[in-house]
Amino acid sequence: MKLTVLGSGSPEPYSRRASSGYLIETGEEKILFDCGGGVVSRLIEAGHSPADIDMLFFSHLHSDHMMDYARLVHAAWEMGGKQLRVFGPRPLQHIHDCLFGPEGAYAHDLRARIDFAPSQEVWRARGGKVPRPWPAPEITEIDPGFALDTGQWRLSSCSVPHAQPHLTCMAFRLECGAKTFVYSGDAGPCDDLNALMQGADLLLHWCYRLDGEPAQPLMAQMTPTPREIGELAKSAGVKRLLLTHFRVHMDAPGNMASALTVLADAFGSNAAVAEDLDVHEI
């Protein structure tokens, strides 16, 4: 497997980091985990096409994890791509319908592209057939504990504390051959996540705040620091650790150096902070 970091940031607008998005290549398939703002541009920068994505898994439906969903679907459709399979918690279908349904936000645009005679000419010239179909990704709403076995790889999941009861929030474990990738989503510490990450070859874990950084009491219990994440990962037998979801102030030179020092002390040398467009063999 191979991981390409497409978005290692937060909701904050930031040129260094797009919002959350991670591409896993299993050899035969390209799987996207989350699709926050800026992720489609990073996908293209990394040499991939929106039409190449086979599956998309949403960890949860905060905007910084799904803002580029509409762009991904529209771009893949515009390129005549394969049918995208999309998995995520409720109300994923409702959100999709609000964007791409018959009365959705993009309905007027789609009708113009499908029914306008000059647009039909352009579509035919590109090898398309008329009538042009409406974008139709296959949507599957899932709950924590969802599992999928394709015969080539196996995905499992669990609930993680983050924005409940307003949002269902999940972490994912992907096993392909002898390798295992775990993505925490946005997650506070919990027993289910500890079990999910056991023995992972690569753990990608969100990090919202630094050690010693002030935090409100309710946020503190759901936002583990680099030291806390490193200790949890080490106790779970994780082989390699990447922190992600860094906010702008966390990249200040002193803050980044401190985070890396603490992380190495808690976990060991095989740990780092993810950066957009980094590629990691698993």
Coordinates of C-alpha atoms in Angstrom, one line a residue:
M1 CA 0.0 0.0 0.0
K2 CA 1.0 3.6 -0.5
L3 CA -0.3 6.7 1.3
T4 CA -0.3 10.1 -0.3
V5 CA -1.2 13.0 2.1
L6 CA -3.5 15.3 0.2
G7 CA -4.6 17.5 3.2
S8 CA -2.9 17.5 6.6
G9 CA -4.6 20.6 7.9
S10 CA -7.7 21.9 9.7
P11 CA -10.6 24.1 8.8
E12 CA -8.3 27.1 9.0
P13 CA -7.4 28.5 5.5
Y14 CA -3.7 27.8 5.0
S15 CA -1.5 27.6 1.9
R16 CA 0.7 24.9 3.5
R17 CA -2.0 22.5 4.4
A18 CA -5.3 21.6 2.7
S19 CA -8.1 20.3 5.0
S20 CA -8.3 16.5 5.6
G21 CA -7.8 14.1 2.8
Y22 CA -5.7 11.0 2.3
L23 CA -5.2 8.7 -0.7
I24 CA -4.4 5.0 -0.3
E25 CA -3.3 3.0 -3.3
T26 CA -3.7 -0.7 -2.8
G27 CA -2.1 -1.6 -6.1
E28 CA -5.4 -2.1 -8.0
E29 CA -7.6 0.5 -6.4
K30 CA -7.4 4.1 -5.2
I31 CA -9.2 4.8 -2.0
L32 CA -9.8 8.3 -0.6
F33 CA -10.3 8.9 3.1
D34 CA -12.1 12.2 3.6
C35 CA -12.3 15.0 1.1
G36 CA -11.9 18.4 2.8
G37 CA -11.3 21.8 1.2
G38 CA -8.3 21.8 -1.2
V39 CA -8.0 18.1 -1.5
V40 CA -9.0 17.8 -5.1
S41 CA -6.4 20.3 -6.1
R42 CA -3.8 18.4 -4.1
L43 CA -5.0 15.1 -5.8
I44 CA -4.3 16.7 -9.2
E45 CA -0.9 18.1 -8.0
A46 CA 0.1 14.6 -6.9
G47 CA -0.5 13.3 -10.4
H48 CA -3.9 11.7 -9.9
S49 CA -7.2 12.3 -11.6
P50 CA -10.6 12.7 -9.8
A51 CA -11.9 10.1 -12.3
D52 CA -9.4 7.6 -10.9
I53 CA -10.9 7.4 -7.4
D54 CA -12.7 4.1 -6.8
M55 CA -14.0 4.6 -3.3
L56 CA -14.3 7.4 -0.8
F57 CA -14.7 6.9 3.0
F58 CA -15.8 9.7 5.2
S59 CA -14.7 9.5 8.9
H60 CA -17.4 12.1 9.8
L61 CA -19.2 15.0 8.1
H62 CA -17.5 18.1 9.5
S63 CA -17.0 20.5 6.6
D64 CA -13.2 20.3 6.7
H65 CA -13.5 16.6 5.9
M66 CA -16.0 16.9 3.1
M67 CA -15.9 20.4 1.6
D68 CA -14.4 19.1 -1.7
Y69 CA -16.9 16.3 -2.1
A70 CA -19.0 18.2 -4.7
R71 CA -15.9 19.1 -6.6
L72 CA -14.7 15.5 -6.7
V73 CA -18.0 14.2 -7.9
H74 CA -18.5 16.9 -10.5
A75 CA -14.9 16.7 -11.8
A76 CA -15.0 12.9 -12.1
W77 CA -18.4 13.2 -13.9
E78 CA -17.0 15.9 -16.3
M79 CA -14.2 13.5 -17.2
G80 CA -16.6 10.6 -17.8
G81 CA -15.1 8.7 -14.9
K82 CA -16.2 5.4 -13.4
Q83 CA -18.9 5.3 -10.8
L84 CA -17.6 6.4 -7.5
R85 CA -18.5 4.4 -4.4
V86 CA -19.0 6.6 -1.3
F87 CA -19.3 5.4 2.3
G88 CA -20.0 7.6 5.3
P89 CA -22.3 8.1 8.3
R90 CA -25.8 9.6 8.0
P91 CA -26.9 12.0 6.7
L92 CA -24.6 11.4 3.8
Q93 CA -27.4 10.6 1.3
H94 CA -29.3 13.8 2.3
I95 CA -26.1 15.9 1.8
H96 CA -25.5 14.3 -1.6
D97 CA -29.1 14.9 -2.6
C98 CA -28.9 18.6 -1.5
L99 CA -25.9 19.0 -3.9
F100 CA -26.7 16.7 -6.8
G101 CA -30.4 15.8 -6.5
P102 CA -33.0 17.1 -9.0
E103 CA -33.5 20.2 -6.9
G104 CA -30.0 20.3 -5.5
A105 CA -27.5 23.1 -5.6
Y106 CA -25.9 21.9 -8.8
A107 CA -29.2 21.0 -10.6
H108 CA -29.2 24.1 -12.8
D109 CA -25.6 23.7 -13.8
L110 CA -26.1 20.0 -14.6
R111 CA -29.2 20.6 -16.7
A112 CA -27.4 23.3 -18.7
R113 CA -24.5 20.9 -19.4
I114 CA -26.8 18.0 -20.2
D115 CA -29.6 19.7 -22.2
F116 CA -27.9 22.7 -23.8
A117 CA -27.3 21.8 -27.5
P118 CA -23.8 23.4 -27.7
S119 CA -22.8 21.6 -24.5
Q120 CA -24.0 18.4 -26.1
E121 CA -21.8 19.0 -29.1
V122 CA -18.8 19.5 -26.9
W123 CA -19.6 16.3 -25.0
R124 CA -20.0 14.3 -28.2
A125 CA -16.6 15.7 -29.5
R126 CA -15.0 14.4 -26.4
G127 CA -16.3 10.9 -27.1
G128 CA -19.4 11.1 -24.9
K129 CA -22.9 9.9 -25.7
V130 CA -26.2 11.8 -25.5
P131 CA -28.3 11.7 -23.4
R132 CA -25.6 12.3 -20.9
P133 CA -26.3 10.6 -17.5
W134 CA -26.7 12.6 -14.3
P135 CA -23.8 12.2 -11.8
A136 CA -24.7 9.0 -9.8
P137 CA -22.1 7.9 -7.2
E138 CA -23.2 4.9 -5.2
I139 CA -23.9 6.1 -1.7
T140 CA -23.7 3.8 1.3
E141 CA -24.5 5.1 4.7
I142 CA -22.5 3.3 7.4
D143 CA -22.4 3.0 11.2
P144 CA -19.4 2.4 13.4
G145 CA -18.4 -1.3 13.3
F146 CA -18.9 -1.3 9.5
A147 CA -16.6 -3.7 7.7
L148 CA -15.9 -4.4 4.0
D149 CA -13.9 -7.3 2.6
T150 CA -13.2 -7.1 -1.2
G151 CA -11.0 -10.2 -1.3
Q152 CA -8.0 -7.9 -2.0
W153 CA -8.3 -5.8 1.2
R154 CA -10.4 -5.6 4.3
L155 CA -11.7 -2.5 6.0
S156 CA -13.0 -2.3 9.6
S157 CA -14.1 0.7 11.7
C158 CA -15.1 1.9 15.2
S159 CA -16.7 4.9 16.8
V160 CA -14.4 7.6 18.2
P161 CA -15.3 10.5 20.5
H162 CA -15.4 13.8 18.7
A163 CA -18.6 15.6 17.9
Q164 CA -21.3 13.3 19.2
P165 CA -24.3 13.5 19.3
H166 CA -24.3 15.9 16.4
L167 CA -22.1 13.8 14.2
T168 CA -21.2 10.1 14.0
C169 CA -17.4 9.9 14.0
M170 CA -15.4 6.9 13.0
A171 CA -11.9 5.6 12.6
F172 CA -10.8 3.1 10.0
R173 CA -8.4 0.2 9.7
L174 CA -7.4 -1.1 6.2
E175 CA -5.6 -4.4 5.9
C176 CA -4.0 -5.3 2.5
G177 CA -1.7 -8.3 2.3
A178 CA 0.5 -8.2 5.3
K179 CA 0.2 -4.5 5.8
T180 CA -2.1 -2.4 8.0
F181 CA -3.0 1.3 7.8
V182 CA -5.1 2.9 10.5
Y183 CA -6.7 6.4 10.2
S184 CA -8.1 7.8 13.4
G185 CA -10.3 10.5 11.9
D186 CA -10.8 13.2 14.5
A187 CA -10.6 11.2 17.6
G188 CA -10.2 11.5 21.4
P189 CA -8.7 8.5 23.2
C190 CA -10.9 5.5 23.6
D191 CA -10.7 1.7 24.0
D192 CA -12.2 1.0 20.6
L193 CA -9.6 3.0 18.8
N194 CA -6.8 1.5 20.9
A195 CA -8.0 -1.9 19.8
L196 CA -8.3 -0.8 16.1
M197 CA -4.7 0.5 16.0
Q198 CA -3.1 -2.6 17.5
G199 CA 0.0 -3.6 15.5
A200 CA -0.6 -1.1 12.7
D201 CA 2.2 -0.6 10.2
L202 CA 1.2 3.1 9.9
L203 CA -1.1 5.0 12.2
L204 CA -2.3 8.4 10.9
H205 CA -3.7 10.3 13.9
W206 CA -5.2 13.7 14.2
C207 CA -3.5 16.2 16.5
Y208 CA -5.4 19.4 17.4
R209 CA -3.2 20.9 20.1
L210 CA 0.4 20.8 21.4
D211 CA 1.7 19.6 24.8
G212 CA 1.4 22.5 27.3
E213 CA -1.1 24.4 25.2
P214 CA -4.1 25.6 27.2
A215 CA -7.4 23.9 26.4
Q216 CA -10.9 24.2 27.6
P217 CA -11.9 21.2 29.9
L218 CA -14.3 19.6 27.5
M219 CA -11.9 19.9 24.5
A220 CA -8.9 18.7 26.5
Q221 CA -10.4 15.3 27.0
M222 CA -11.0 14.8 23.3
T223 CA -7.8 16.3 21.9
P224 CA -4.7 14.2 22.7
T225 CA -1.4 15.9 22.4
P226 CA 1.7 14.6 20.6
R227 CA 3.0 13.0 23.8
E228 CA -0.3 11.4 24.5
I229 CA -0.7 10.1 21.0
G230 CA 2.8 8.8 20.9
E231 CA 2.4 6.9 24.2
L232 CA -0.9 5.4 23.0
A233 CA 0.6 4.3 19.7
K234 CA 3.6 2.8 21.3
S235 CA 1.5 0.8 23.8
A236 CA -0.5 -0.5 20.9
G237 CA 2.6 -1.8 19.0
V238 CA 2.2 0.7 16.1
K239 CA 5.3 0.6 13.9
R240 CA 5.1 4.1 12.4
L241 CA 3.2 7.2 13.4
L242 CA 2.1 10.3 11.5
L243 CA 0.4 13.2 13.1
T244 CA -2.0 15.2 11.0
H245 CA -4.7 18.0 11.2
F246 CA -2.1 20.6 12.3
R247 CA -3.4 24.1 12.8
V248 CA -1.5 27.2 11.6
H249 CA 0.0 28.1 14.9
M250 CA 1.3 24.6 15.4
D251 CA 3.7 25.0 12.5
A252 CA 5.6 28.0 14.0
P253 CA 9.2 27.0 14.2
G254 CA 9.4 26.6 17.9
N255 CA 6.1 24.8 18.2
M256 CA 6.9 22.3 15.4
A257 CA 10.4 21.6 16.9
S258 CA 8.8 21.0 20.3
A259 CA 6.1 18.7 18.9
L260 CA 8.7 16.6 17.1
T261 CA 10.9 16.4 20.2
V262 CA 8.0 15.3 22.4
L263 CA 6.8 12.8 19.7
A264 CA 10.2 11.2 19.4
D265 CA 10.5 10.9 23.2
A266 CA 7.1 9.3 23.6
F267 CA 7.1 7.0 20.5
G268 CA 10.6 6.8 19.1
S269 CA 12.3 7.9 15.9
N270 CA 9.7 6.4 13.5
A271 CA 7.3 9.3 13.9
A272 CA 6.7 12.5 12.1
V273 CA 4.2 15.2 11.3
A274 CA 2.4 14.7 8.0
E275 CA 2.9 17.3 5.2
D276 CA 0.7 17.8 2.1
L277 CA 1.9 15.8 -0.9
D278 CA 4.1 13.5 1.2
V279 CA 4.1 9.9 0.0
H280 CA 4.6 7.0 2.4
E281 CA 5.1 3.4 1.4
I282 CA 3.3 1.1 3.9

